[in-house]
Amino acid sequence: MPVTTLSPFRSSIAAVAGLAIVAGGVGIPARAMAQSNGPASVADLAAPLLDAVVNISTSQSVKAEGKGPTPPRIPEGSPFQEFFKDYFDNQKPDNGGKVSSLGSGFVIDPAGYVVTNNHVIEGADDIEVIFPNGNKLKAKLVGTDTKTDLSVLKVEPKAPLKAVKFGDSRTMRIGDWVMAVGNPFGLGGSLSVGVVSARGRNINAGPYDNFIQTDAAINKGNSGGPLFNMKGEVIGINTAIISPSGGSIGIGFSVPTELAQNIVEQLIQFGETRRGWLGVRVQPVTDDIAASLGMDTARGALISGVVKGGPVENGPITPGDVVLTFDGKPIHEMRDLPRVVAESPVGKEVDVVVLRDGKEQTLKVKLGQLQDTAEDKQPGAGSEDGAPDGGESGEMTEPNDKGSDQTEQQAPELREAPQTVLGMNLVTLTDELRTEKGIAESVEGVFVANVEAGSIAEQKGVKTGDVIVEVGQDFMEVPGDVLVRVNGLKSAGRKNAHMMVADAQGNLRFVAVPLE
């Protein structure tokens, strides 16, 4: 193998640094000598940690058409999809047999518990942990969590192992120094240093994304290795990189310990994860929805449905509530709620602050346990649980805004007559129409017979066949109710009509339709 010498590179560095080459030696200006010392060394910090970082070697029997271990499962079409494939993903034996792969991990207990990524060991027939001194131990899988791409292994050492401890990733700030150790490209223990580039990254890898982004060099094979703070504590598990070239370009992602530590502890104790379950379906609070609810800024998670049989089926949380705080943790945006709920202990009674009827209320909620079957049936991104049970939303009323009184004063025949409101052609939902359109018995409201092309309602996603359940948090029974409520909101100076809309199956969502 040809070897490229470093001499030309060293000479170029000397020129850039301004070193003066003189007969009999090198003259170095005092200022340049001070600069050559560089930043403080991390050697003393790293020395006691390196023995706890291990290589994970796996083998898997595959057929000739197989591709070896599978990459982590992420949504189709995600911009990060191609970057999650580890370097062993596309290794395929010509005539079947075994494929081998290498990843990273770290010891968290002298008794032999090792943390790594699920995608490092997924599908493996044999798992071997290789220590820095060359010792090899067979490992068994204790438990795995595909939602966070974490796994725990167990080896049986003859003597206690060197172990590292978890730190608090919540204390890490953008710009803090971090150190990554792992097994890039199968080369063995390798260390790199960088900073926290960003926090709370959502890369569509799973329902609880909250990654730390770092520019410390992380390459293929570093998966499952630790990201240390400058106290020598693990504050992240290196999981993914963005790399068009296959090598580090300074954008790596680590699962923070604020999420990982609880998962690891549950896998060790139970062999599975036991996540909290609220039993709701959520959607984002858009600027339009925030304005329609009288909120200064868009924040929180909007409850669009409650799961039948869930912890809050009969209250206290109801559709239309905006969750602002959960168990003391602020909910800045929709995706915060599923993660915070999942991290909370099963059976715990927590305080939930919601916005309802324009006022903040504190509710007491006792969490259930989220089952994998419930998670697997999630209807899509943004949903914390399974499909909601359609129907009325419960105790959801709002100051009258001149709407209800006018509705009561209308003649019955006028209230029930078809109406065109905000580009929607509305008719009464009769039993015959319900049967003809296949609308679930649980759905009540006003039927949208047609939506005018280019109308405001169409632009906001209202479709023909939808059912208007509520407007301004008032239940709608007939078309006249919608007309009067919308006019009442206009008279009250509202800019948007906050509507609860159901599809034929009873799945609820909220839209804010401009009134101007």
Short mmCIF file of C-alpha atoms in Angstrom, two decimals:
data_model
loop_
_atom_site.label_atom_id
_atom_site.label_comp_id
_atom_site.label_asym_id
_atom_site.label_seq_id
_atom_site.Cartn_x
_atom_site.Cartn_y
_atom_site.Cartn_z
CA MET A 1 0.00 0.00 0.00
CA PRO A 2 1.51 3.36 -0.97
CA VAL A 3 2.19 5.68 1.93
CA THR A 4 2.06 9.45 1.63
CA THR A 5 4.65 11.23 3.73
CA LEU A 6 3.75 14.18 5.92
CA SER A 7 6.81 16.27 5.15
CA PRO A 8 5.21 18.61 2.59
CA PHE A 9 2.25 19.18 4.89
CA ARG A 10 4.53 20.00 7.80
CA SER A 11 6.50 22.44 5.66
CA SER A 12 3.35 24.24 4.61
CA ILE A 13 2.27 24.54 8.24
CA ALA A 14 5.64 26.01 9.10
CA ALA A 15 5.25 28.64 6.41
CA VAL A 16 1.77 29.59 7.52
CA ALA A 17 2.84 29.82 11.14
CA GLY A 18 5.61 32.23 10.17
CA LEU A 19 8.48 30.04 11.41
CA ALA A 20 11.88 31.37 10.44
CA ILE A 21 14.12 28.62 9.04
CA VAL A 22 17.76 29.37 9.96
CA ALA A 23 21.03 27.50 9.66
CA GLY A 24 21.46 24.98 12.45
CA GLY A 25 17.85 25.12 13.67
CA VAL A 26 14.49 26.82 13.66
CA GLY A 27 13.97 30.28 15.03
CA ILE A 28 10.45 30.73 16.52
CA PRO A 29 9.14 34.18 17.44
CA ALA A 30 7.86 34.41 21.02
CA ARG A 31 4.30 35.22 19.95
CA ALA A 32 4.19 32.26 17.59
CA MET A 33 5.57 30.01 20.33
CA ALA A 34 2.74 31.06 22.65
CA GLN A 35 0.17 30.40 19.93
CA SER A 36 1.63 26.98 19.15
CA ASN A 37 0.56 25.69 22.54
CA GLY A 38 -3.05 25.57 21.29
CA PRO A 39 -6.10 25.03 23.51
CA ALA A 40 -5.87 23.06 26.74
CA SER A 41 -5.24 19.36 26.27
CA VAL A 42 -8.00 16.84 27.04
CA ALA A 43 -5.51 14.01 27.57
CA ASP A 44 -5.93 13.92 31.34
CA LEU A 45 -9.71 13.99 30.96
CA ALA A 46 -9.74 11.23 28.36
CA ALA A 47 -7.27 8.82 29.97
CA PRO A 48 -9.59 7.31 32.61
CA LEU A 49 -12.54 7.18 30.18
CA LEU A 50 -11.07 5.32 27.22
CA ASP A 51 -11.16 1.89 28.84
CA ALA A 52 -14.95 2.15 29.22
CA VAL A 53 -15.55 2.77 25.51
CA VAL A 54 -15.83 -0.47 23.55
CA ASN A 55 -16.22 -1.77 20.02
CA ILE A 56 -19.37 -3.72 19.20
CA SER A 57 -18.88 -6.51 16.68
CA THR A 58 -21.91 -8.32 15.28
CA SER A 59 -22.53 -11.05 12.75
CA GLN A 60 -25.72 -11.94 10.96
CA SER A 61 -26.71 -14.83 8.74
CA VAL A 62 -28.26 -13.62 5.53
CA LYS A 63 -29.47 -15.00 2.26
CA ALA A 64 -27.73 -14.06 -0.97
CA GLU A 65 -30.24 -11.27 -1.60
CA GLY A 66 -29.92 -9.93 1.96
CA LYS A 67 -28.28 -6.69 2.88
CA GLY A 68 -27.18 -7.36 6.42
CA PRO A 69 -28.29 -5.24 9.37
CA THR A 70 -31.04 -2.78 8.62
CA PRO A 71 -30.67 0.98 9.12
CA PRO A 72 -32.84 2.75 11.69
CA ARG A 73 -36.44 3.10 10.56
CA ILE A 74 -37.27 6.68 9.64
CA PRO A 75 -40.13 8.22 7.64
CA GLU A 76 -39.99 7.67 3.88
CA GLY A 77 -38.79 10.75 2.07
CA SER A 78 -37.07 12.28 5.09
CA PRO A 79 -34.11 14.46 4.01
CA PHE A 80 -32.00 12.54 6.51
CA GLN A 81 -32.97 9.08 5.25
CA GLU A 82 -29.87 8.37 3.20
CA PHE A 83 -27.52 9.52 5.93
CA PHE A 84 -28.71 6.98 8.49
CA LYS A 85 -27.34 4.00 6.60
CA ASP A 86 -24.29 2.77 8.43
CA TYR A 87 -21.24 1.67 6.50
CA PHE A 88 -22.11 -2.01 6.88
CA ASP A 89 -25.66 -1.62 5.56
CA ASN A 90 -24.91 -2.36 1.94
CA GLN A 91 -22.43 -5.21 2.48
CA LYS A 92 -23.88 -8.25 0.77
CA PRO A 93 -22.20 -11.63 0.47
CA ASP A 94 -22.14 -13.07 -3.03
CA ASN A 95 -23.56 -16.47 -2.06
CA GLY A 96 -25.20 -15.78 1.25
CA GLY A 97 -23.52 -16.57 4.59
CA LYS A 98 -22.63 -14.10 7.32
CA VAL A 99 -21.99 -10.39 7.29
CA SER A 100 -20.06 -8.68 10.05
CA SER A 101 -20.30 -5.12 11.25
CA LEU A 102 -18.69 -2.86 13.79
CA GLY A 103 -20.08 -0.11 15.96
CA SER A 104 -19.42 1.50 19.32
CA GLY A 105 -20.69 1.34 22.88
CA PHE A 106 -19.76 2.17 26.43
CA VAL A 107 -19.86 0.49 29.84
CA ILE A 108 -22.20 2.10 32.37
CA ASP A 109 -21.90 -0.51 35.14
CA PRO A 110 -18.82 -2.44 36.32
CA ALA A 111 -21.03 -5.56 36.36
CA GLY A 112 -21.05 -5.51 32.56
CA TYR A 113 -23.95 -3.42 31.24
CA VAL A 114 -23.13 -1.76 27.91
CA VAL A 115 -25.11 0.91 26.03
CA THR A 116 -25.16 1.17 22.23
CA ASN A 117 -27.53 2.01 19.37
CA ASN A 118 -30.28 -0.36 18.35
CA HIS A 119 -29.27 -0.10 14.70
CA VAL A 120 -25.77 -1.34 15.60
CA ILE A 121 -27.05 -4.70 16.86
CA GLU A 122 -30.46 -5.03 15.19
CA GLY A 123 -30.88 -8.41 13.53
CA ALA A 124 -27.55 -9.72 14.81
CA ASP A 125 -27.13 -13.44 15.53
CA ASP A 126 -23.97 -12.90 17.59
CA ILE A 127 -22.80 -9.82 19.48
CA GLU A 128 -19.27 -9.43 20.78
CA VAL A 129 -17.88 -6.60 22.89
CA ILE A 130 -14.22 -5.81 22.22
CA PHE A 131 -12.38 -3.85 24.91
CA PRO A 132 -9.46 -1.47 24.33
CA ASN A 133 -6.98 -4.05 25.73
CA GLY A 134 -8.10 -6.56 23.11
CA ASN A 135 -10.27 -8.71 25.38
CA LYS A 136 -13.46 -10.02 23.80
CA LEU A 137 -16.67 -11.02 25.57
CA LYS A 138 -19.88 -12.43 24.17
CA ALA A 139 -22.85 -10.18 24.87
CA LYS A 140 -26.55 -10.83 25.23
CA LEU A 141 -29.26 -8.31 24.44
CA VAL A 142 -30.96 -7.04 27.61
CA GLY A 143 -33.47 -4.78 25.91
CA THR A 144 -33.92 -2.42 23.00
CA ASP A 145 -36.02 0.64 22.17
CA THR A 146 -36.52 1.38 18.49
CA LYS A 147 -38.22 4.72 19.19
CA THR A 148 -34.98 6.22 20.51
CA ASP A 149 -32.59 3.79 18.76
CA LEU A 150 -31.08 2.62 22.06
CA SER A 151 -30.08 -0.85 23.27
CA VAL A 152 -28.51 -2.31 26.40
CA LEU A 153 -26.17 -5.32 26.30
CA LYS A 154 -24.80 -7.50 29.11
CA VAL A 155 -21.41 -9.19 29.27
CA GLU A 156 -20.05 -11.42 32.06
CA PRO A 157 -16.61 -10.11 33.03
CA LYS A 158 -14.21 -11.96 35.33
CA ALA A 159 -13.41 -8.70 37.13
CA PRO A 160 -15.29 -5.40 37.48
CA LEU A 161 -15.10 -3.23 34.37
CA LYS A 162 -14.21 0.41 34.00
CA ALA A 163 -17.47 2.31 33.67
CA VAL A 164 -18.57 5.87 32.91
CA LYS A 165 -21.53 7.72 34.35
CA PHE A 166 -24.32 9.77 32.88
CA GLY A 167 -24.35 13.54 33.18
CA ASP A 168 -27.19 16.02 32.76
CA SER A 169 -27.51 17.01 29.11
CA ARG A 170 -29.99 19.73 30.07
CA THR A 171 -27.13 21.82 31.43
CA MET A 172 -25.27 21.80 28.11
CA ARG A 173 -25.22 25.08 26.23
CA ILE A 174 -24.51 25.83 22.60
CA GLY A 175 -20.75 26.36 22.41
CA ASP A 176 -19.84 24.02 25.30
CA TRP A 177 -16.92 21.69 24.57
CA VAL A 178 -17.67 18.01 24.09
CA MET A 179 -15.57 14.93 23.35
CA ALA A 180 -16.64 11.95 21.23
CA VAL A 181 -15.01 8.53 21.56
CA GLY A 182 -15.80 5.57 19.35
CA ASN A 183 -14.84 3.12 16.63
CA PRO A 184 -14.89 5.00 13.30
CA PHE A 185 -14.60 2.75 10.25
CA GLY A 186 -13.55 -0.13 12.50
CA LEU A 187 -10.25 1.53 13.40
CA GLY A 188 -10.67 1.07 17.15
CA GLY A 189 -10.79 3.65 19.91
CA SER A 190 -10.65 7.14 18.46
CA LEU A 191 -11.23 10.51 20.10
CA SER A 192 -12.44 13.79 18.66
CA VAL A 193 -13.28 17.13 20.22
CA GLY A 194 -15.81 19.79 19.25
CA VAL A 195 -18.63 21.87 20.64
CA VAL A 196 -22.39 21.63 21.03
CA SER A 197 -23.59 23.16 17.77
CA ALA A 198 -27.33 23.05 18.52
CA ARG A 199 -29.86 21.51 20.88
CA GLY A 200 -33.31 20.01 20.45
CA ARG A 201 -32.79 18.96 16.84
CA ASN A 202 -35.69 17.15 15.17
CA ILE A 203 -34.36 15.03 12.27
CA ASN A 204 -37.50 12.89 11.84
CA ALA A 205 -35.75 9.79 13.15
CA GLY A 206 -38.48 8.97 15.70
CA PRO A 207 -41.38 10.34 17.72
CA TYR A 208 -39.16 11.68 20.52
CA ASP A 209 -36.41 13.45 18.56
CA ASN A 210 -34.46 15.88 20.73
CA PHE A 211 -30.91 15.49 19.43
CA ILE A 212 -27.77 17.31 20.45
CA GLN A 213 -25.92 18.47 17.33
CA THR A 214 -22.13 18.60 17.49
CA ASP A 215 -19.22 19.36 15.17
CA ALA A 216 -16.96 16.84 16.92
CA ALA A 217 -15.85 14.40 14.21
CA ILE A 218 -18.32 11.49 14.20
CA ASN A 219 -18.01 8.94 11.43
CA LYS A 220 -19.56 5.66 10.38
CA GLY A 221 -18.83 3.19 13.14
CA ASN A 222 -19.11 5.82 15.89
CA SER A 223 -22.77 4.86 16.30
CA GLY A 224 -23.51 3.97 19.91
CA GLY A 225 -20.44 5.69 21.30
CA PRO A 226 -20.52 8.30 24.06
CA LEU A 227 -20.40 12.07 23.83
CA PHE A 228 -18.70 13.42 26.97
CA ASN A 229 -18.82 16.82 28.63
CA MET A 230 -15.68 18.33 30.09
CA LYS A 231 -16.38 16.63 33.43
CA GLY A 232 -16.02 13.21 31.83
CA GLU A 233 -19.76 12.52 32.02
CA VAL A 234 -21.79 11.04 29.17
CA ILE A 235 -24.27 13.63 27.94
CA GLY A 236 -25.18 11.99 24.64
CA ILE A 237 -25.10 8.76 22.59
CA ASN A 238 -23.76 9.36 19.08
CA THR A 239 -26.37 8.10 16.64
CA ALA A 240 -26.37 9.79 13.23
CA ILE A 241 -24.47 12.07 10.89
CA ILE A 242 -25.17 14.08 7.79
CA SER A 243 -22.54 13.01 5.30
CA PRO A 244 -22.92 13.18 1.50
CA SER A 245 -19.35 11.90 1.22
CA GLY A 246 -19.57 9.16 3.85
CA GLY A 247 -17.20 10.95 6.21
CA SER A 248 -17.64 13.61 8.86
CA ILE A 249 -18.58 17.08 7.66
CA GLY A 250 -19.08 18.38 11.17
CA ILE A 251 -22.79 17.66 11.57
CA GLY A 252 -23.41 14.80 13.98
CA PHE A 253 -26.34 13.98 16.25
CA SER A 254 -26.44 12.46 19.72
CA VAL A 255 -29.38 11.24 21.80
CA PRO A 256 -29.26 13.42 24.96
CA THR A 257 -29.05 11.72 28.34
CA GLU A 258 -32.15 13.59 29.51
CA LEU A 259 -33.97 11.19 27.18
CA ALA A 260 -31.59 8.22 27.14
CA GLN A 261 -30.90 7.70 30.85
CA ASN A 262 -34.47 6.85 31.78
CA ILE A 263 -34.76 4.52 28.77
CA VAL A 264 -31.55 2.69 29.71
CA GLU A 265 -32.65 2.29 33.32
CA GLN A 266 -36.01 0.85 32.22
CA LEU A 267 -34.37 -1.58 29.80
CA ILE A 268 -32.10 -2.86 32.57
CA GLN A 269 -34.92 -3.14 35.10
CA PHE A 270 -37.75 -4.41 32.92
CA GLY A 271 -36.19 -5.43 29.61
CA GLU A 272 -38.57 -2.98 27.93
CA THR A 273 -39.62 0.65 28.07
CA ARG A 274 -42.58 1.76 30.15
CA ARG A 275 -43.67 5.14 28.91
CA GLY A 276 -46.33 7.43 30.24
CA TRP A 277 -49.54 7.69 28.22
CA LEU A 278 -51.96 10.59 28.21
CA GLY A 279 -54.38 9.21 25.62
CA VAL A 280 -54.76 12.27 23.43
CA ARG A 281 -54.16 13.34 19.87
CA VAL A 282 -52.38 16.62 19.24
CA GLN A 283 -51.76 19.11 16.47
CA PRO A 284 -49.65 22.27 16.20
CA VAL A 285 -50.83 25.66 17.37
CA THR A 286 -50.41 27.74 14.23
CA ASP A 287 -50.34 31.52 14.19
CA ASP A 288 -53.92 31.56 12.88
CA ILE A 289 -55.15 29.20 15.60
CA ALA A 290 -53.31 31.20 18.25
CA ALA A 291 -54.98 34.39 17.03
CA SER A 292 -58.40 32.73 17.00
CA LEU A 293 -57.91 31.67 20.63
CA GLY A 294 -56.73 35.12 21.70
CA MET A 295 -53.14 33.97 22.36
CA ASP A 296 -50.30 36.49 22.03
CA THR A 297 -47.95 33.93 20.46
CA ALA A 298 -48.26 30.46 18.99
CA ARG A 299 -47.18 27.97 21.64
CA GLY A 300 -48.25 24.74 23.28
CA ALA A 301 -49.94 21.62 21.89
CA LEU A 302 -53.56 21.69 20.75
CA ILE A 303 -55.63 18.68 21.83
CA SER A 304 -57.57 17.55 18.76
CA GLY A 305 -58.94 14.30 20.13
CA VAL A 306 -59.15 11.98 23.12
CA VAL A 307 -58.55 8.24 22.78
CA LYS A 308 -61.39 5.95 23.79
CA GLY A 309 -60.34 3.95 26.83
CA GLY A 310 -57.43 6.31 27.54
CA PRO A 311 -56.53 7.97 30.85
CA VAL A 312 -58.43 11.19 30.05
CA GLU A 313 -61.38 9.71 28.13
CA ASN A 314 -63.82 11.23 30.62
CA GLY A 315 -61.75 14.34 31.41
CA PRO A 316 -60.27 16.47 32.69
CA ILE A 317 -58.53 17.23 29.35
CA THR A 318 -60.88 17.81 26.41
CA PRO A 319 -60.46 18.55 22.68
CA GLY A 320 -59.77 22.22 22.13
CA ASP A 321 -57.53 22.57 25.17
CA VAL A 322 -54.04 23.93 24.52
CA VAL A 323 -51.46 22.29 26.79
CA LEU A 324 -48.97 24.93 27.93
CA THR A 325 -47.16 23.12 30.75
CA PHE A 326 -46.92 19.43 31.63
CA ASP A 327 -45.56 18.37 35.02
CA GLY A 328 -43.76 21.67 35.37
CA LYS A 329 -42.14 21.45 31.93
CA PRO A 330 -43.11 24.12 29.37
CA ILE A 331 -44.59 22.89 26.10
CA HIS A 332 -43.20 25.25 23.48
CA GLU A 333 -44.49 23.34 20.46
CA MET A 334 -46.56 20.28 19.62
CA ARG A 335 -43.71 17.75 19.48
CA ASP A 336 -42.65 18.60 23.04
CA LEU A 337 -45.78 17.03 24.55
CA PRO A 338 -45.37 13.39 23.37
CA ARG A 339 -41.73 13.39 24.52
CA VAL A 340 -42.43 14.89 27.95
CA VAL A 341 -45.40 12.56 28.52
CA ALA A 342 -43.35 9.52 27.50
CA GLU A 343 -40.59 10.46 29.93
CA SER A 344 -43.03 10.68 32.85
CA PRO A 345 -43.52 7.66 35.14
CA VAL A 346 -46.54 5.45 34.60
CA GLY A 347 -49.24 6.02 37.23
CA LYS A 348 -47.89 9.41 38.25
CA GLU A 349 -50.40 12.20 38.89
CA VAL A 350 -49.16 15.36 37.24
CA ASP A 351 -50.25 18.98 36.96
CA VAL A 352 -51.18 20.05 33.44
CA VAL A 353 -51.69 23.73 32.64
CA VAL A 354 -54.08 24.25 29.72
CA LEU A 355 -55.62 27.23 27.99
CA ARG A 356 -59.40 26.86 27.87
CA ASP A 357 -61.96 29.52 27.13
CA GLY A 358 -59.18 32.09 27.02
CA LYS A 359 -58.06 31.31 30.58
CA GLU A 360 -55.28 29.15 31.99
CA GLN A 361 -56.40 26.24 34.17
CA THR A 362 -54.36 23.69 36.13
CA LEU A 363 -55.66 20.13 35.86
CA LYS A 364 -54.68 16.93 37.66
CA VAL A 365 -54.00 13.98 35.34
CA LYS A 366 -52.94 10.42 36.15
CA LEU A 367 -50.87 8.77 33.40
CA GLY A 368 -51.41 5.33 31.97
CA GLN A 369 -48.84 3.12 30.25
CA LEU A 370 -48.25 3.44 26.52
CA GLN A 371 -48.32 0.03 24.85
CA ASP A 372 -46.35 -0.66 21.68
CA THR A 373 -49.54 -1.71 19.94
CA ALA A 374 -51.01 1.72 20.58
CA GLU A 375 -47.88 3.44 19.29
CA ASP A 376 -47.73 1.30 16.16
CA LYS A 377 -51.26 2.40 15.26
CA GLN A 378 -50.50 6.08 15.41
CA PRO A 379 -52.18 7.79 12.47
CA GLY A 380 -49.19 9.96 11.67
CA ALA A 381 -46.71 12.58 12.76
CA GLY A 382 -47.91 14.79 15.55
CA SER A 383 -50.22 12.19 17.03
CA GLU A 384 -49.40 11.19 20.60
CA ASP A 385 -51.75 8.21 20.64
CA GLY A 386 -54.08 6.24 18.40
CA ALA A 387 -57.08 7.53 16.49
CA PRO A 388 -59.43 9.59 18.65
CA ASP A 389 -62.97 8.77 19.52
CA GLY A 390 -65.10 11.23 17.58
CA GLY A 391 -68.10 13.12 18.84
CA GLU A 392 -68.77 16.03 21.11
CA SER A 393 -65.83 17.50 22.91
CA GLY A 394 -67.34 17.81 26.36
CA GLU A 395 -67.44 20.91 28.49
CA MET A 396 -66.10 23.47 26.03
CA THR A 397 -67.86 26.80 26.09
CA GLU A 398 -66.77 30.33 25.45
CA PRO A 399 -68.12 33.79 26.32
CA ASN A 400 -71.11 34.30 24.06
CA ASP A 401 -69.70 36.90 21.63
CA LYS A 402 -73.37 37.54 20.65
CA GLY A 403 -73.57 34.16 18.99
CA SER A 404 -75.71 31.85 21.10
CA ASP A 405 -78.50 34.32 21.82
CA GLN A 406 -78.95 35.07 18.14
CA THR A 407 -78.99 31.36 17.35
CA GLU A 408 -81.76 30.75 19.86
CA GLN A 409 -83.83 33.57 18.36
CA GLN A 410 -83.75 32.11 14.84
CA ALA A 411 -86.77 30.30 13.49
CA PRO A 412 -86.18 26.53 13.26
CA GLU A 413 -86.74 26.46 9.49
CA LEU A 414 -84.11 29.20 8.99
CA ARG A 415 -81.58 27.49 11.22
CA GLU A 416 -81.92 24.17 9.38
CA ALA A 417 -81.84 25.63 5.85
CA PRO A 418 -78.63 25.21 3.77
CA GLN A 419 -76.14 28.07 4.15
CA THR A 420 -72.97 29.23 2.42
CA VAL A 421 -70.42 30.41 4.98
CA LEU A 422 -66.77 31.33 4.24
CA GLY A 423 -66.89 29.37 1.00
CA MET A 424 -68.48 26.27 2.55
CA ASN A 425 -71.89 25.02 1.40
CA LEU A 426 -73.43 23.63 4.58
CA VAL A 427 -76.40 21.31 5.06
CA THR A 428 -77.99 19.52 8.01
CA LEU A 429 -76.46 16.12 8.76
CA THR A 430 -79.51 13.86 8.44
CA ASP A 431 -79.65 10.11 9.02
CA GLU A 432 -80.04 9.58 5.28
CA LEU A 433 -76.97 11.70 4.52
CA ARG A 434 -74.99 9.94 7.23
CA THR A 435 -75.74 6.57 5.64
CA GLU A 436 -75.08 7.79 2.10
CA LYS A 437 -71.71 9.35 2.94
CA GLY A 438 -70.60 6.66 5.41
CA ILE A 439 -70.24 9.04 8.33
CA ALA A 440 -69.63 7.37 11.69
CA GLU A 441 -72.42 7.45 14.28
CA SER A 442 -70.11 9.21 16.73
CA VAL A 443 -69.78 12.25 14.44
CA GLU A 444 -72.20 15.10 15.10
CA GLY A 445 -72.32 18.55 13.53
CA VAL A 446 -73.00 20.29 10.22
CA PHE A 447 -72.15 18.58 6.94
CA VAL A 448 -69.92 20.34 4.39
CA ALA A 449 -71.64 19.52 1.09
CA ASN A 450 -69.15 21.46 -1.02
CA VAL A 451 -66.19 23.79 -0.67
CA GLU A 452 -65.84 26.52 -3.24
CA ALA A 453 -62.59 26.42 -5.22
CA GLY A 454 -60.18 29.13 -4.10
CA SER A 455 -62.22 30.00 -1.03
CA ILE A 456 -60.68 30.77 2.35
CA ALA A 457 -62.05 27.52 3.76
CA GLU A 458 -60.40 25.49 0.99
CA GLN A 459 -57.09 27.26 1.56
CA LYS A 460 -57.25 26.26 5.23
CA GLY A 461 -57.86 22.60 4.43
CA VAL A 462 -61.61 22.19 4.87
CA LYS A 463 -62.81 19.49 2.46
CA THR A 464 -66.10 18.35 0.98
CA GLY A 465 -67.46 15.61 3.23
CA ASP A 466 -66.09 17.12 6.44
CA VAL A 467 -68.34 17.86 9.39
CA ILE A 468 -68.15 21.16 11.30
CA VAL A 469 -68.42 20.11 14.94
CA GLU A 470 -67.66 23.40 16.69
CA VAL A 471 -67.09 27.04 15.84
CA GLY A 472 -65.56 29.27 18.49
CA GLN A 473 -65.88 26.32 20.93
CA ASP A 474 -69.66 26.25 20.53
CA PHE A 475 -71.28 23.03 19.23
CA MET A 476 -72.86 23.36 15.78
CA GLU A 477 -76.11 21.48 15.18
CA VAL A 478 -77.50 22.97 11.94
CA PRO A 479 -76.17 25.34 9.20
CA GLY A 480 -77.80 28.39 10.74
CA ASP A 481 -75.72 27.88 13.88
CA VAL A 482 -72.54 28.24 11.85
CA LEU A 483 -73.72 31.40 10.11
CA VAL A 484 -74.78 33.10 13.33
CA ARG A 485 -71.63 32.06 15.23
CA VAL A 486 -69.35 33.33 12.46
CA ASN A 487 -71.24 36.64 12.33
CA GLY A 488 -70.98 36.88 16.09
CA LEU A 489 -67.23 36.40 15.96
CA LYS A 490 -66.95 39.10 13.30
CA SER A 491 -68.99 41.50 15.45
CA ALA A 492 -66.72 40.77 18.39
CA GLY A 493 -63.70 41.79 16.34
CA ARG A 494 -62.25 38.32 15.93
CA LYS A 495 -59.95 37.83 12.94
CA ASN A 496 -60.36 34.05 12.70
CA ALA A 497 -63.06 31.48 13.33
CA HIS A 498 -61.66 28.61 15.39
CA MET A 499 -63.34 25.45 14.05
CA MET A 500 -63.30 21.82 15.16
CA VAL A 501 -63.66 19.67 12.04
CA ALA A 502 -64.24 15.90 11.82
CA ASP A 503 -63.76 13.56 8.90
CA ALA A 504 -66.18 10.70 8.14
CA GLN A 505 -64.37 8.36 10.55
CA GLY A 506 -64.53 10.86 13.41
CA ASN A 507 -60.89 11.98 13.40
CA LEU A 508 -60.83 15.54 14.70
CA ARG A 509 -58.67 18.49 13.75
CA PHE A 510 -58.77 22.23 14.30
CA VAL A 511 -58.58 24.93 11.67
CA ALA A 512 -58.57 28.70 11.95
CA VAL A 513 -60.48 30.25 9.06
CA PRO A 514 -59.90 34.00 8.54
CA LEU A 515 -63.02 36.15 8.79
CA GLU A 516 -61.74 39.07 6.72
#
